[in-house]
């Protein structure tokens, strides 16, 4: 039997946690961030989790006195059933904030404040909701809150009509009409300063509620580790309808030092009064359910070199196949030596030697075949110059890469490797699909050309065959005649030969003979 | 387009407001909210024909309906507001002549009867109400002598405004007119559940009250959250001694008073033309 405190605004016939448009907050990166906060002994025991969060998030507070506030009644029932230790309150944030309750030592709102207001009440502005949230934080309490970036690359790349993007609820007006929503990381931080809360702001991507990357705003961000993590995490956008793959644009913002401006959102760790816990400078997902944290010193030590995939793409784009051959040969030989396949997106090339970046999971199956197939699929992306003919599909190019490396190719090895080689890339965006369409049209044209060429060849062969047949027949007749002469063959044989060679004359001769008789 | 639109003569009121035939009102191209409720004006399982527009009293029903994926909502305010605009004098008496309480018993409907402790409710009404009580029963209770006699025997004046109608038949077109006239004669309006009539009464100056056994309705859908949810959302409208001034904005909001359309605008909205005049 579960117990839920229902306050005004509980929403029936609604779920936020099962919303396919916006997953509940969670993931390995947030776990590391919260771990850093909870590890500080000055942070008290009373925790309030506000809004839809993943079930696993509640497990991170197992030794704390935890309260959860959600607006959806079915979400509340699920949370309460899954973890009876947690006190669950269901209803509207403003209603919750106006009731007299002891403030909390730690308030966690990693889904932001977009899904905290009930449609039983008139829509409130972002600033009003954050004000309500801030009131729940104790004098020396900590607030973790996510803020969506209205100018994020993912939003710009979003192909859905505006009406389909309202993941916070269709009854809400579009976010663009709320002038209180922050449009920059600086605005986001300033929005809480009026409540006496200040602290650290992180840029987060790709999903604001389950980011694979968190980097403190204001720190240097152009880093091979960050590029690798962003590339790895882009698979989180697999369910998104996109106009273009935002990766290239994101990497450009890294180079320009403007990652925070284009990030999907910002995560703020704020405290009122006392000093903040010791926090990491960056947290990067390693894939799977793991993430690595970097303190200031670790983040400052940038590994030299490029990712193998970056180097390979550059060489293909410039059609420097000789250098590509050397790179691929070195990379696949390194994989073969180790007997463990690491994706080209996870391997660093520096001064001609290869090194795994971070602690990624190795590729499954045949190490060389899977690594080659992974790289092949990255090099066959629609925005990459095509240096292999169309009849070489991804398996074919993978085998060509192993051939480049001087490693014996075996089609069966590549068939088996197919499932294990799922590169970090967006391939379903409108731009890629248009490029694919153009490529397919070229492929069709090429196939038609081949059909035409084969038809011409066939016609030529037909003519050759007819000529050769005639020559053969003549030769046979001449041979028969010669044989007849040499053997004194009878009149009948000669007539037959003449009849075949000169049928009109033969017919006239037969008619003459018949008329005489 | 849907027979619910004719309930209580609401389509007739809107047709008259637009200067059109109010005996046989032209069809409204969609669904007109016919009563106040805690959801979107209809129940969550209500079937609508595809692409139907829904004309609601206030914005909260619109917001809740969108939550279900329903679209095409337009807030026009309660037809009651249009009746008030057309009948500023109907039943009006000087304030000092307004007496007693018009008490609405939570009612059943054509497919569900109510059950509850009527005797206990009568005791509570007598304890509470300062003046004479007029008991309004819906016909589903009025036509059950075993219920009607409870209230008649208690010394209450018992009235019935008639039938809302069903499938365009039996509709009392002046149902709301009579209700308006009665409300304007009374000082208070009360019910055992917060319901449409309480909002109507408060809108014409009756001091509202909601108290007593809310009773049970056979087959009542708990999807709405029941009376507990209503009490949570509108606590100020529950009790025996409610300050009318403090709840006036709330009442106006639920009836959508700010959404009153002009006749021209309403005609365009309903695609009502000159052909509908007679």
Coordinates of N, CA and C in Angstrom, one line a residue, chain B residues 24-150:
Chain B
X24 N -36.2 26.6 -33.1 CA -35.4 25.6 -33.7 C -34.1 26.1 -34.0
X25 N -33.2 26.2 -33.1 CA -31.9 26.9 -33.3 C -31.1 26.1 -34.4
X26 N -30.4 26.9 -35.2 CA -29.5 26.3 -36.2 C -28.4 25.4 -35.5
X27 N -27.9 24.4 -36.2 CA -26.9 23.5 -35.5 C -25.6 24.3 -35.2
X28 N -25.1 24.0 -34.1 CA -23.8 24.5 -33.7 C -22.7 23.5 -34.3
X29 N -21.8 24.0 -35.1 CA -20.8 23.1 -35.7 C -19.8 22.5 -34.7
X30 N -20.2 21.8 -33.8 CA -19.3 21.3 -32.8 C -20.0 20.9 -31.5
X31 N -19.3 21.0 -30.4 CA -19.9 20.6 -29.1 C -19.8 21.8 -28.2
X32 N -21.0 22.1 -27.6 CA -21.1 23.2 -26.7 C -21.1 22.6 -25.3
X33 N -20.2 23.1 -24.4 CA -20.1 22.6 -23.0 C -21.5 22.9 -22.4
X34 N -22.0 21.8 -21.8 CA -23.4 22.0 -21.3 C -23.5 22.2 -19.8
X35 N -22.4 22.0 -19.1 CA -22.4 22.2 -17.6 C -21.0 22.3 -17.1
X36 N -20.9 22.9 -15.9 CA -19.6 23.0 -15.3 C -19.1 21.7 -14.9
X37 N -17.8 21.4 -15.1 CA -17.2 20.2 -14.6 C -15.7 20.4 -14.3
X38 N -15.2 19.4 -13.7 CA -13.8 19.5 -13.2 C -12.8 19.0 -14.3
X39 N -13.3 18.7 -15.4 CA -12.4 18.3 -16.5 C -12.4 19.3 -17.7
X40 N -12.7 18.8 -18.9 CA -12.6 19.7 -20.0 C -14.0 20.1 -20.5
X41 N -15.0 19.8 -19.6 CA -16.4 20.1 -20.0 C -17.1 18.9 -20.4
X42 N -16.4 17.9 -20.7 CA -16.9 16.6 -21.0 C -16.2 15.5 -20.2
X43 N -16.6 14.3 -20.3 CA -15.8 13.3 -19.6 C -14.6 12.8 -20.5
X44 N -13.6 12.2 -19.9 CA -12.4 11.8 -20.7 C -12.7 10.8 -21.8
X45 N -13.8 10.0 -21.6 CA -14.1 9.0 -22.6 C -15.1 9.5 -23.7
X46 N -15.5 10.7 -23.6 CA -16.5 11.2 -24.5 C -16.0 11.1 -25.9
X47 N -16.9 10.6 -26.8 CA -16.5 10.4 -28.2 C -17.0 11.7 -29.0
X48 N -16.0 12.2 -29.7 CA -16.4 13.4 -30.6 C -16.2 13.0 -32.0
X49 N -16.9 13.6 -32.9 CA -16.7 13.2 -34.3 C -15.4 13.9 -34.7
X50 N -14.6 13.3 -35.7 CA -13.3 13.8 -36.0 C -13.3 15.3 -36.4
X51 N -12.4 16.0 -35.9 CA -12.2 17.5 -36.3 C -13.2 18.4 -35.6
X52 N -14.0 17.8 -34.7 CA -15.0 18.7 -34.0 C -14.4 19.8 -33.2
X53 N -15.0 20.9 -33.3 CA -14.6 22.0 -32.4 C -15.4 21.9 -31.1
X54 N -14.8 22.3 -30.0 CA -15.4 22.3 -28.7 C -15.5 23.7 -28.1
X55 N -16.7 24.1 -27.8 CA -16.9 25.5 -27.3 C -17.1 25.4 -25.8
X56 N -16.1 25.9 -25.1 CA -16.1 25.7 -23.6 C -16.4 27.1 -22.9
X57 N -16.7 26.9 -21.7 CA -17.0 28.1 -20.9 C -15.8 28.9 -20.5
X58 N -14.7 28.2 -20.2 CA -13.6 29.0 -19.6 C -12.3 28.3 -20.1
X59 N -11.1 28.8 -19.7 CA -9.9 28.4 -20.3 C -9.4 27.1 -19.6
X60 N -9.7 26.8 -18.4 CA -9.3 25.6 -17.7 C -9.7 24.3 -18.5
X61 N -11.0 24.2 -18.9 CA -11.4 23.1 -19.7 C -10.6 23.0 -21.0
X62 N -10.3 24.1 -21.6 CA -9.4 24.0 -22.8 C -8.1 23.4 -22.5
X63 N -7.4 23.9 -21.4 CA -6.1 23.4 -21.0 C -6.2 21.9 -20.7
X64 N -7.2 21.5 -20.0 CA -7.3 20.0 -19.7 C -7.6 19.2 -20.9
X65 N -8.4 19.7 -21.8 CA -8.7 18.9 -23.0 C -7.4 18.7 -23.9
X66 N -6.6 19.7 -24.0 CA -5.4 19.6 -24.8 C -4.5 18.5 -24.2
X67 N -4.6 18.4 -22.9 CA -3.8 17.4 -22.2 C -4.1 16.0 -22.8
X68 N -5.3 15.8 -23.2 CA -5.7 14.4 -23.7 C -5.4 14.3 -25.2
X69 N -4.9 15.3 -25.8 CA -4.6 15.3 -27.2 C -5.8 15.8 -28.0
X70 N -6.8 16.2 -27.3 CA -7.9 16.8 -28.1 C -7.5 18.2 -28.5
X71 N -8.0 18.6 -29.7 CA -7.7 19.9 -30.2 C -8.9 20.7 -30.5
X72 N -8.8 21.9 -31.1 CA -9.9 22.7 -31.6 C -10.8 23.1 -30.4
X73 N -10.3 23.8 -29.5 CA -11.1 24.4 -28.4 C -11.3 25.9 -28.7
X74 N -12.4 26.4 -28.3 CA -12.6 27.8 -28.3 C -13.4 28.2 -27.1
X75 N -12.9 29.1 -26.3 CA -13.6 29.6 -25.1 C -14.6 30.6 -25.5
X76 N -15.9 30.4 -25.2 CA -16.9 31.4 -25.5 C -17.6 31.9 -24.3
X77 N -17.4 31.3 -23.1 CA -18.1 31.6 -21.9 C -19.4 30.8 -21.9
X78 N -20.0 30.8 -20.7 CA -21.2 30.0 -20.5 C -22.4 30.7 -21.2
X79 N -23.3 29.9 -21.9 CA -24.5 30.5 -22.4 C -25.3 31.3 -21.4
X80 N -25.1 30.9 -20.1 CA -25.7 31.7 -19.0 C -25.4 33.2 -19.1
X81 N -24.1 33.5 -19.5 CA -23.7 34.9 -19.5 C -24.5 35.6 -20.6
X82 N -24.8 34.9 -21.7 CA -25.5 35.5 -22.8 C -27.0 35.7 -22.4
X83 N -27.5 34.8 -21.6 CA -28.9 35.0 -21.1 C -28.9 36.2 -20.2
X84 N -27.9 36.4 -19.3 CA -27.9 37.5 -18.4 C -27.8 38.8 -19.3
X85 N -27.1 38.8 -20.3 CA -26.9 40.0 -21.2 C -28.3 40.3 -21.8
X86 N -29.1 39.3 -22.1 CA -30.4 39.6 -22.8 C -31.5 39.8 -21.8
X87 N -31.3 39.3 -20.6 CA -32.4 39.4 -19.6 C -31.9 40.1 -18.3
X88 N -31.6 41.4 -18.4 CA -31.0 42.1 -17.2 C -32.1 42.3 -16.1
X89 N -33.4 42.2 -16.5 CA -34.4 42.5 -15.6 C -35.2 41.3 -15.2
X90 N -35.0 40.1 -15.8 CA -35.9 39.0 -15.5 C -35.8 38.6 -14.1
X91 N -37.0 38.6 -13.4 CA -37.1 38.2 -12.0 C -36.4 39.1 -11.0
X92 N -35.9 40.2 -11.4 CA -35.2 41.1 -10.5 C -36.1 41.7 -9.5
X93 N -35.8 41.6 -8.2 CA -36.5 42.3 -7.1 C -35.5 43.1 -6.4
X94 N -36.0 44.1 -5.7 CA -35.1 44.9 -4.8 C -34.3 44.0 -3.9
X95 N -33.1 44.4 -3.6 CA -32.2 43.6 -2.7 C -32.9 43.2 -1.4
X96 N -33.6 44.2 -0.8 CA -34.2 43.9 0.5 C -35.3 42.9 0.4
X97 N -35.8 42.6 -0.8 CA -36.9 41.6 -1.0 C -36.4 40.2 -1.3
X98 N -35.1 40.1 -1.5 CA -34.5 38.8 -1.8 C -34.5 38.0 -0.5
X99 N -35.1 36.9 -0.5 CA -35.1 36.1 0.8 C -34.8 34.7 0.6
X100 N -34.4 34.0 1.6 CA -34.2 32.6 1.6 C -33.1 32.0 0.7
X101 N -33.1 30.7 0.7 CA -32.1 30.0 0.0 C -32.7 29.1 -1.1
X102 N -32.1 29.2 -2.3 CA -32.5 28.2 -3.3 C -31.4 27.1 -3.2
X103 N -31.9 25.9 -2.8 CA -31.0 24.8 -2.5 C -31.1 23.7 -3.6
X104 N -30.0 23.5 -4.2 CA -30.0 22.5 -5.3 C -29.4 21.2 -4.8
X105 N -30.3 20.2 -4.8 CA -29.8 18.8 -4.5 C -29.0 18.2 -5.6
X106 N -27.8 17.7 -5.3 CA -27.0 17.1 -6.3 C -27.9 16.0 -7.0
X107 N -27.9 16.1 -8.3 CA -28.9 15.3 -9.0 C -28.3 14.1 -9.8
X108 N -29.2 13.1 -10.1 CA -28.8 12.1 -11.0 C -29.1 12.5 -12.4
X109 N -29.1 11.5 -13.3 CA -29.4 11.8 -14.6 C -30.2 10.6 -15.2
X110 N -30.4 10.7 -16.5 CA -31.3 9.7 -17.1 C -30.8 8.3 -16.9
X111 N -29.5 8.1 -16.7 CA -29.0 6.7 -16.6 C -28.3 6.5 -15.2
X112 N -28.6 7.3 -14.2 CA -28.0 7.1 -12.9 C -28.7 7.8 -11.8
X113 N -29.1 7.1 -10.8 CA -29.8 7.7 -9.7 C -28.8 8.0 -8.5
X114 N -29.2 8.9 -7.7 CA -28.4 9.3 -6.5 C -28.9 8.5 -5.3
X115 N -28.0 8.3 -4.4 CA -28.4 7.6 -3.1 C -27.7 8.4 -2.0
X116 N -28.4 8.6 -0.9 CA -27.8 9.3 0.2 C -28.8 9.5 1.4
X117 N -28.3 10.1 2.4 CA -29.1 10.3 3.6 C -29.9 11.6 3.5
X118 N -31.1 11.6 3.0 CA -31.8 12.8 2.8 C -32.3 13.4 4.1
X119 N -32.6 12.6 5.1 CA -33.1 13.1 6.3 C -32.0 13.9 7.1
X120 N -30.8 13.3 7.0 CA -29.7 14.0 7.7 C -29.4 15.3 7.0
X121 N -29.5 15.3 5.7 CA -29.2 16.5 4.9 C -30.2 17.6 5.3
X122 N -31.5 17.2 5.4 CA -32.5 18.1 5.7 C -32.3 18.8 7.1
X123 N -31.8 17.9 8.0 CA -31.5 18.5 9.4 C -30.4 19.5 9.3
X124 N -29.4 19.2 8.4 CA -28.3 20.1 8.3 C -28.7 21.4 7.6
X125 N -29.6 21.3 6.7 CA -30.1 22.5 6.0 C -30.8 23.4 6.9
X126 N -31.7 22.7 7.7 CA -32.5 23.5 8.7 C -31.6 24.2 9.7
X127 N -30.5 23.5 10.1 CA -29.6 24.1 11.1 C -28.8 25.3 10.5
X128 N -28.7 25.2 9.2 CA -27.7 26.2 8.5 C -28.4 27.4 8.0
X129 N -29.5 27.1 7.3 CA -30.1 28.2 6.5 C -30.9 29.2 7.4
X130 N -30.7 30.5 7.2 CA -31.3 31.5 8.1 C -32.8 31.8 7.7
X131 N -33.1 31.5 6.4 CA -34.5 31.8 6.0 C -35.2 30.7 5.4
X132 N -36.3 31.0 4.7 CA -37.0 29.9 4.0 C -36.2 29.2 2.9
X133 N -36.5 27.9 2.7 CA -35.7 27.2 1.8 C -36.5 26.7 0.6
X134 N -36.1 27.0 -0.6 CA -36.7 26.4 -1.8 C -35.8 25.3 -2.3
X135 N -36.4 24.1 -2.4 CA -35.5 23.0 -2.8 C -35.7 22.7 -4.2
X136 N -34.7 22.8 -5.0 CA -34.8 22.6 -6.4 C -34.3 21.1 -6.7
X137 N -35.3 20.4 -7.2 CA -34.9 19.0 -7.6 C -34.9 18.9 -9.1
X138 N -34.0 18.1 -9.6 CA -34.0 17.8 -11.0 C -35.1 16.8 -11.2
X139 N -35.6 16.7 -12.4 CA -36.8 15.9 -12.6 C -36.6 14.4 -12.2
X140 N -35.3 14.0 -12.3 CA -35.0 12.6 -12.0 C -35.3 12.3 -10.5
X141 N -35.2 13.3 -9.7 CA -35.5 13.2 -8.3 C -36.9 13.7 -8.0
X142 N -37.3 14.7 -8.7 CA -38.7 15.3 -8.5 C -39.8 14.2 -8.8
X143 N -39.5 13.4 -9.8 CA -40.5 12.4 -10.2 C -40.4 11.2 -9.3
X144 N -39.5 11.2 -8.3 CA -39.5 10.0 -7.4 C -40.2 10.5 -6.1
X145 N -41.4 10.1 -5.9 CA -42.1 10.6 -4.7 C -41.4 10.4 -3.4
X146 N -40.7 9.2 -3.3 CA -40.0 8.9 -2.1 C -38.9 9.9 -1.7
X147 N -38.4 10.6 -2.8 CA -37.4 11.6 -2.5 C -38.1 13.0 -2.3
X148 N -39.0 13.3 -3.3 CA -39.7 14.6 -3.2 C -40.4 14.8 -1.9
X149 N -41.0 13.8 -1.4 CA -41.8 13.9 -0.1 C -40.9 14.2 1.1
X150 N -39.6 13.7 1.0 CA -38.7 14.1 2.1 C -38.7 15.6 2.3

